[in-house]
XYZ file of C-alpha atoms in Angstrom:
165
model
C -6.458 -28.136 20.819
C -4.158 -30.729 22.705
C -7.163 -31.340 24.973
C -9.350 -32.094 21.714
C -6.648 -33.855 20.320
C -6.382 -36.376 23.583
C -10.003 -37.037 23.666
C -10.366 -37.642 19.782
C -7.646 -40.133 20.349
C -9.116 -41.775 23.209
C -12.415 -42.052 21.550
C -10.307 -43.823 18.842
C -9.032 -46.136 21.067
C -12.456 -46.869 22.920
C -13.536 -47.236 18.832
C -10.922 -50.055 17.991
C -11.658 -51.931 21.576
C -15.101 -52.049 20.407
C -13.869 -54.083 17.286
C -12.243 -57.037 19.141
C -14.614 -60.076 18.391
C -14.197 -63.662 18.921
C -14.643 -64.135 15.066
C -10.833 -64.391 13.549
C -10.208 -64.626 9.726
C -7.451 -67.663 8.499
C -6.276 -67.301 4.803
C -3.816 -70.481 5.176
C -4.390 -73.770 3.064
C -7.715 -75.306 3.750
C -9.043 -77.788 6.439
C -9.665 -81.234 4.311
C -9.776 -83.249 7.537
C -10.446 -82.763 11.192
C -8.598 -86.145 12.955
C -9.649 -86.614 16.550
C -7.859 -89.714 18.512
C -9.859 -90.244 21.935
C -6.956 -91.787 23.712
C -4.350 -89.241 23.241
C -6.781 -86.366 23.973
C -5.521 -84.853 20.385
C -7.269 -82.967 17.639
C -5.091 -82.188 14.211
C -6.735 -80.413 11.194
C -5.148 -81.341 8.327
C -4.741 -80.068 4.848
C -3.943 -83.911 2.527
C -1.711 -85.076 4.721
C 0.206 -82.150 6.302
C -0.920 -81.414 10.162
C -2.007 -77.839 10.166
C -2.526 -77.407 13.985
C -2.796 -80.102 17.083
C -4.809 -79.255 20.131
C -5.438 -81.056 23.493
C -9.234 -81.738 23.734
C -11.593 -83.078 26.778
C -14.310 -85.152 25.702
C -17.397 -86.228 27.411
C -17.353 -86.999 30.757
C -17.324 -91.461 29.957
C -14.492 -91.204 27.266
C -14.120 -94.837 26.205
C -15.814 -96.510 24.069
C -18.478 -95.004 21.269
C -21.640 -93.314 22.149
C -24.236 -95.571 22.444
C -27.231 -93.648 23.715
C -28.306 -89.902 24.673
C -26.806 -89.227 28.016
C -24.268 -91.778 28.129
C -21.317 -89.011 28.204
C -19.122 -90.551 25.717
C -17.920 -88.913 22.566
C -18.764 -90.827 19.199
C -16.362 -92.350 17.637
C -16.574 -93.046 13.191
C -16.176 -91.186 10.235
C -18.992 -87.994 10.076
C -18.562 -84.370 8.879
C -18.843 -80.598 10.503
C -22.879 -80.300 9.233
C -23.306 -76.728 11.176
C -21.987 -73.610 13.422
C -23.039 -71.808 16.346
C -21.318 -67.982 16.556
C -23.615 -67.938 20.126
C -22.619 -71.089 21.582
C -23.034 -71.055 25.575
C -19.084 -72.548 25.253
C -18.145 -69.319 23.467
C -17.897 -70.712 20.014
C -18.829 -74.589 18.427
C -19.014 -76.207 15.262
C -21.180 -79.600 15.105
C -20.735 -83.086 14.359
C -22.794 -84.804 12.329
C -23.533 -87.788 14.383
C -25.651 -89.469 14.731
C -25.674 -90.809 11.365
C -28.418 -94.476 10.148
C -26.031 -96.775 12.363
C -26.199 -95.033 15.385
C -29.370 -94.696 15.341
C -30.400 -97.976 14.483
C -28.245 -99.172 17.583
C -29.924 -96.933 19.859
C -33.152 -98.049 18.940
C -32.051 -101.611 19.207
C -31.185 -100.982 22.899
C -34.581 -99.478 23.047
C -33.152 -95.929 23.527
C -32.758 -92.615 21.879
C -29.205 -91.755 20.263
C -28.643 -88.358 21.630
C -26.854 -85.461 19.015
C -25.691 -81.753 19.356
C -22.497 -82.919 19.386
C -20.116 -80.250 19.142
C -16.299 -79.128 19.232
C -16.530 -75.944 21.255
C -14.692 -73.889 23.708
C -14.644 -73.989 27.623
C -17.546 -70.772 27.878
C -17.228 -68.631 31.102
C -18.368 -71.814 33.365
C -15.016 -73.548 32.442
C -11.915 -71.429 31.799
C -10.341 -72.452 35.397
C -10.468 -75.469 37.079
C -12.238 -77.503 34.387
C -11.967 -81.510 34.917
C -10.172 -83.335 31.826
C -13.618 -84.589 30.166
C -15.979 -82.506 31.003
C -18.738 -82.859 28.437
C -21.576 -84.826 27.715
C -20.392 -85.827 24.625
C -18.821 -82.731 23.120
C -15.579 -82.171 22.266
C -13.896 -79.342 24.518
C -10.629 -76.866 23.484
C -9.917 -73.612 25.049
C -11.805 -70.492 23.655
C -8.584 -69.329 21.764
C -8.026 -72.371 20.082
C -11.957 -72.697 19.401
C -11.616 -69.305 17.351
C -8.883 -70.471 15.403
C -10.491 -73.451 14.761
C -14.248 -72.024 14.261
C -12.258 -69.577 11.588
C -10.047 -72.957 9.884
C -12.880 -75.631 9.691
C -15.894 -75.073 7.109
C -18.883 -77.020 7.070
C -18.794 -80.350 5.117
C -15.146 -80.907 6.385
C -14.948 -84.357 7.586
C -13.877 -85.396 11.144
C -12.436 -89.276 12.128
C -12.878 -89.990 15.365
C -10.707 -93.059 16.706
C -10.661 -94.616 19.880
């Protein structure tokens, strides 16, 4: 009987371990706005005027200035919103930023270029767990995988995001 109990306990523990997930719950105040200050490398999640959480971030590999066109390595500046999420991101989890807007498209077109897109807030994924440079993305905003789990749970699609120099 003791061996049977030990086996049942081991089976129960293995089952619980298999339930571990990157998807976290959140039952706190709604995030009503996201602010990113590029110079400070800080991302803030706000409810009204109250900061709920703040994170250090990495940016595009050419962090100075507003994104002008595809491949320039810059993180956009301006007012956007969270428009999608990717639970199967190569960078753990990700939530999309609505870049480019009409102004971004017009600016890039005037230069004879494409504006680019697929700008996300994302984790590091398996390739950048250790030793990642500070600014290494192609224009996205990077946080740790654990932080991304919290952000993914807290920030809903449609949430405005303002990105400042």
